[in-house]
JSON list of C-alpha atoms in Angstrom, two decimals:
[
{"chain": "A", "resi": 1, "resn": "UNK", "atom": "CA", "xyz": [-8.49, 67.41, 197.50]},
{"chain": "A", "resi": 2, "resn": "UNK", "atom": "CA", "xyz": [-5.51, 68.92, 197.62]},
{"chain": "A", "resi": 3, "resn": "UNK", "atom": "CA", "xyz": [-4.71, 71.66, 194.37]},
{"chain": "A", "resi": 4, "resn": "UNK", "atom": "CA", "xyz": [-1.19, 72.75, 195.07]},
{"chain": "A", "resi": 5, "resn": "UNK", "atom": "CA", "xyz": [1.10, 70.27, 197.06]},
{"chain": "A", "resi": 6, "resn": "UNK", "atom": "CA", "xyz": [3.64, 72.23, 199.32]},
{"chain": "A", "resi": 7, "resn": "UNK", "atom": "CA", "xyz": [7.43, 72.03, 199.12]},
{"chain": "A", "resi": 8, "resn": "UNK", "atom": "CA", "xyz": [9.86, 73.86, 198.70]},
{"chain": "A", "resi": 9, "resn": "UNK", "atom": "CA", "xyz": [10.93, 74.48, 201.91]},
{"chain": "A", "resi": 10, "resn": "UNK", "atom": "CA", "xyz": [14.63, 75.99, 202.95]},
{"chain": "A", "resi": 11, "resn": "UNK", "atom": "CA", "xyz": [13.98, 75.78, 207.12]},
{"chain": "A", "resi": 12, "resn": "UNK", "atom": "CA", "xyz": [12.98, 79.09, 208.61]},
{"chain": "A", "resi": 13, "resn": "UNK", "atom": "CA", "xyz": [11.78, 80.25, 205.56]},
{"chain": "A", "resi": 14, "resn": "UNK", "atom": "CA", "xyz": [7.98, 80.79, 204.23]},
{"chain": "A", "resi": 15, "resn": "UNK", "atom": "CA", "xyz": [7.79, 77.34, 202.14]},
{"chain": "A", "resi": 16, "resn": "UNK", "atom": "CA", "xyz": [7.68, 78.54, 198.21]},
{"chain": "A", "resi": 17, "resn": "UNK", "atom": "CA", "xyz": [4.91, 76.13, 197.35]},
{"chain": "A", "resi": 18, "resn": "UNK", "atom": "CA", "xyz": [2.19, 77.00, 199.85]},
{"chain": "A", "resi": 19, "resn": "UNK", "atom": "CA", "xyz": [-0.45, 74.43, 200.00]},
{"chain": "A", "resi": 20, "resn": "UNK", "atom": "CA", "xyz": [-4.19, 74.59, 198.35]},
{"chain": "A", "resi": 21, "resn": "UNK", "atom": "CA", "xyz": [-6.91, 72.55, 199.59]},
{"chain": "A", "resi": 22, "resn": "UNK", "atom": "CA", "xyz": [-10.16, 71.97, 197.80]},
{"chain": "A", "resi": 23, "resn": "UNK", "atom": "CA", "xyz": [-12.96, 70.63, 200.30]},
{"chain": "A", "resi": 24, "resn": "UNK", "atom": "CA", "xyz": [-15.55, 67.49, 198.15]},
{"chain": "A", "resi": 25, "resn": "UNK", "atom": "CA", "xyz": [-18.00, 66.43, 198.65]},
{"chain": "A", "resi": 26, "resn": "UNK", "atom": "CA", "xyz": [-18.35, 62.66, 197.95]},
{"chain": "A", "resi": 27, "resn": "UNK", "atom": "CA", "xyz": [-20.02, 63.41, 193.87]},
{"chain": "A", "resi": 28, "resn": "UNK", "atom": "CA", "xyz": [-16.76, 64.93, 193.94]},
{"chain": "A", "resi": 29, "resn": "UNK", "atom": "CA", "xyz": [-17.81, 68.72, 193.14]},
{"chain": "A", "resi": 30, "resn": "UNK", "atom": "CA", "xyz": [-16.46, 71.36, 195.64]},
{"chain": "A", "resi": 31, "resn": "UNK", "atom": "CA", "xyz": [-19.05, 72.25, 198.77]},
{"chain": "A", "resi": 32, "resn": "UNK", "atom": "CA", "xyz": [-19.10, 76.09, 197.42]},
{"chain": "A", "resi": 33, "resn": "UNK", "atom": "CA", "xyz": [-20.55, 76.95, 201.08]},
{"chain": "A", "resi": 34, "resn": "UNK", "atom": "CA", "xyz": [-18.15, 74.98, 203.11]},
{"chain": "A", "resi": 35, "resn": "UNK", "atom": "CA", "xyz": [-16.34, 77.48, 205.55]},
{"chain": "A", "resi": 36, "resn": "UNK", "atom": "CA", "xyz": [-14.59, 74.55, 207.58]},
{"chain": "A", "resi": 37, "resn": "UNK", "atom": "CA", "xyz": [-11.69, 75.23, 209.04]},
{"chain": "A", "resi": 38, "resn": "UNK", "atom": "CA", "xyz": [-8.88, 73.04, 207.63]},
{"chain": "A", "resi": 39, "resn": "UNK", "atom": "CA", "xyz": [-5.83, 72.09, 209.56]},
{"chain": "A", "resi": 40, "resn": "UNK", "atom": "CA", "xyz": [-2.64, 71.32, 209.38]},
{"chain": "A", "resi": 41, "resn": "UNK", "atom": "CA", "xyz": [0.04, 69.23, 210.57]},
{"chain": "A", "resi": 42, "resn": "UNK", "atom": "CA", "xyz": [4.09, 67.59, 210.04]},
{"chain": "A", "resi": 43, "resn": "UNK", "atom": "CA", "xyz": [4.83, 63.94, 209.82]},
{"chain": "A", "resi": 44, "resn": "UNK", "atom": "CA", "xyz": [8.10, 62.44, 209.33]},
{"chain": "A", "resi": 45, "resn": "UNK", "atom": "CA", "xyz": [11.87, 64.71, 209.36]},
{"chain": "A", "resi": 46, "resn": "UNK", "atom": "CA", "xyz": [14.39, 64.02, 211.74]},
{"chain": "A", "resi": 47, "resn": "UNK", "atom": "CA", "xyz": [14.00, 65.16, 215.66]},
{"chain": "A", "resi": 48, "resn": "UNK", "atom": "CA", "xyz": [11.12, 67.57, 216.46]},
{"chain": "A", "resi": 49, "resn": "UNK", "atom": "CA", "xyz": [9.73, 68.67, 213.02]},
{"chain": "A", "resi": 50, "resn": "UNK", "atom": "CA", "xyz": [7.95, 72.69, 213.75]},
{"chain": "A", "resi": 51, "resn": "UNK", "atom": "CA", "xyz": [5.95, 75.15, 211.91]},
{"chain": "A", "resi": 52, "resn": "UNK", "atom": "CA", "xyz": [4.97, 78.83, 212.16]},
{"chain": "A", "resi": 53, "resn": "UNK", "atom": "CA", "xyz": [2.58, 80.40, 210.77]},
{"chain": "A", "resi": 54, "resn": "UNK", "atom": "CA", "xyz": [-0.96, 80.18, 210.25]},
{"chain": "A", "resi": 55, "resn": "UNK", "atom": "CA", "xyz": [-1.40, 75.79, 210.57]},
{"chain": "A", "resi": 56, "resn": "UNK", "atom": "CA", "xyz": [-5.13, 76.22, 210.90]},
{"chain": "A", "resi": 57, "resn": "UNK", "atom": "CA", "xyz": [-6.99, 78.60, 208.16]},
{"chain": "A", "resi": 58, "resn": "UNK", "atom": "CA", "xyz": [-10.22, 78.98, 207.28]},
{"chain": "A", "resi": 59, "resn": "UNK", "atom": "CA", "xyz": [-11.94, 77.70, 203.83]},
{"chain": "A", "resi": 60, "resn": "UNK", "atom": "CA", "xyz": [-13.90, 79.51, 201.82]},
{"chain": "A", "resi": 61, "resn": "UNK", "atom": "CA", "xyz": [-16.24, 78.46, 199.80]},
{"chain": "A", "resi": 62, "resn": "UNK", "atom": "CA", "xyz": [-14.58, 75.10, 199.93]},
{"chain": "A", "resi": 63, "resn": "UNK", "atom": "CA", "xyz": [-11.12, 76.17, 199.23]},
{"chain": "A", "resi": 64, "resn": "UNK", "atom": "CA", "xyz": [-8.63, 76.52, 201.94]},
{"chain": "A", "resi": 65, "resn": "UNK", "atom": "CA", "xyz": [-5.54, 78.44, 201.61]},
{"chain": "A", "resi": 66, "resn": "UNK", "atom": "CA", "xyz": [-2.36, 78.75, 203.82]},
{"chain": "A", "resi": 67, "resn": "UNK", "atom": "CA", "xyz": [0.30, 81.30, 202.55]},
{"chain": "A", "resi": 68, "resn": "UNK", "atom": "CA", "xyz": [2.53, 81.71, 205.19]},
{"chain": "A", "resi": 69, "resn": "UNK", "atom": "CA", "xyz": [3.71, 78.69, 206.27]},
{"chain": "A", "resi": 70, "resn": "UNK", "atom": "CA", "xyz": [7.07, 77.53, 207.23]},
{"chain": "A", "resi": 71, "resn": "UNK", "atom": "CA", "xyz": [8.85, 74.70, 208.43]},
{"chain": "A", "resi": 72, "resn": "UNK", "atom": "CA", "xyz": [11.09, 75.53, 211.41]},
{"chain": "A", "resi": 73, "resn": "UNK", "atom": "CA", "xyz": [12.50, 72.35, 213.15]},
{"chain": "A", "resi": 74, "resn": "UNK", "atom": "CA", "xyz": [15.53, 70.25, 212.01]},
{"chain": "A", "resi": 75, "resn": "UNK", "atom": "CA", "xyz": [15.44, 69.29, 208.51]},
{"chain": "A", "resi": 76, "resn": "UNK", "atom": "CA", "xyz": [14.28, 66.28, 206.06]},
{"chain": "A", "resi": 77, "resn": "UNK", "atom": "CA", "xyz": [12.19, 64.88, 204.11]},
{"chain": "A", "resi": 78, "resn": "UNK", "atom": "CA", "xyz": [8.68, 65.29, 205.47]},
{"chain": "A", "resi": 79, "resn": "UNK", "atom": "CA", "xyz": [4.48, 65.06, 204.21]},
{"chain": "A", "resi": 80, "resn": "UNK", "atom": "CA", "xyz": [1.55, 67.48, 205.65]},
{"chain": "A", "resi": 81, "resn": "UNK", "atom": "CA", "xyz": [-1.61, 66.11, 207.27]},
{"chain": "A", "resi": 82, "resn": "UNK", "atom": "CA", "xyz": [-4.04, 68.29, 206.93]},
{"chain": "A", "resi": 83, "resn": "UNK", "atom": "CA", "xyz": [-7.09, 67.73, 208.94]},
{"chain": "A", "resi": 84, "resn": "UNK", "atom": "CA", "xyz": [-11.05, 68.97, 208.60]},
{"chain": "A", "resi": 85, "resn": "UNK", "atom": "CA", "xyz": [-12.82, 69.87, 211.60]},
{"chain": "A", "resi": 86, "resn": "UNK", "atom": "CA", "xyz": [-16.34, 68.88, 209.71]},
{"chain": "A", "resi": 87, "resn": "UNK", "atom": "CA", "xyz": [-16.15, 65.16, 210.61]},
{"chain": "A", "resi": 88, "resn": "UNK", "atom": "CA", "xyz": [-15.92, 62.85, 213.53]},
{"chain": "A", "resi": 89, "resn": "UNK", "atom": "CA", "xyz": [-13.36, 61.39, 213.43]},
{"chain": "A", "resi": 90, "resn": "UNK", "atom": "CA", "xyz": [-11.62, 63.88, 211.36]},
{"chain": "A", "resi": 91, "resn": "UNK", "atom": "CA", "xyz": [-10.84, 63.61, 207.35]},
{"chain": "A", "resi": 92, "resn": "UNK", "atom": "CA", "xyz": [-7.38, 64.21, 206.42]},
{"chain": "A", "resi": 93, "resn": "UNK", "atom": "CA", "xyz": [-5.67, 63.60, 203.19]},
{"chain": "A", "resi": 94, "resn": "UNK", "atom": "CA", "xyz": [-1.39, 63.17, 202.65]},
{"chain": "A", "resi": 95, "resn": "UNK", "atom": "CA", "xyz": [1.04, 65.42, 200.89]},
{"chain": "A", "resi": 96, "resn": "UNK", "atom": "CA", "xyz": [3.33, 63.67, 198.54]},
{"chain": "A", "resi": 97, "resn": "UNK", "atom": "CA", "xyz": [6.19, 64.12, 200.83]},
{"chain": "A", "resi": 98, "resn": "UNK", "atom": "CA", "xyz": [9.38, 67.40, 200.26]},
{"chain": "A", "resi": 99, "resn": "UNK", "atom": "CA", "xyz": [12.43, 67.17, 201.30]},
{"chain": "A", "resi": 100, "resn": "UNK", "atom": "CA", "xyz": [13.43, 70.40, 203.64]},
{"chain": "A", "resi": 101, "resn": "UNK", "atom": "CA", "xyz": [16.84, 72.46, 202.82]},
{"chain": "A", "resi": 102, "resn": "UNK", "atom": "CA", "xyz": [19.49, 74.04, 205.20]}
]
């Protein structure tokens, strides 16, 4: 579950709103013992949209916090996709779309 949606992105600068996710069990409770990796990727955009920063973070107590993600490719409207390594095939969630400013 996405707790803090990514957004207010300026090309090449860290996003003002960095994503925070909670890893939940099938009953909707936070998996406090979860220390799994969460991988961020960019979907959409124009050109070769790329990211800088740490696109893989380890969840701590079921919370995955990204702190330094910046969009470094071409601008446009994008989504962030978050893959959770604990499932095979990996489970994922997708953020709301946001626009990258110049």
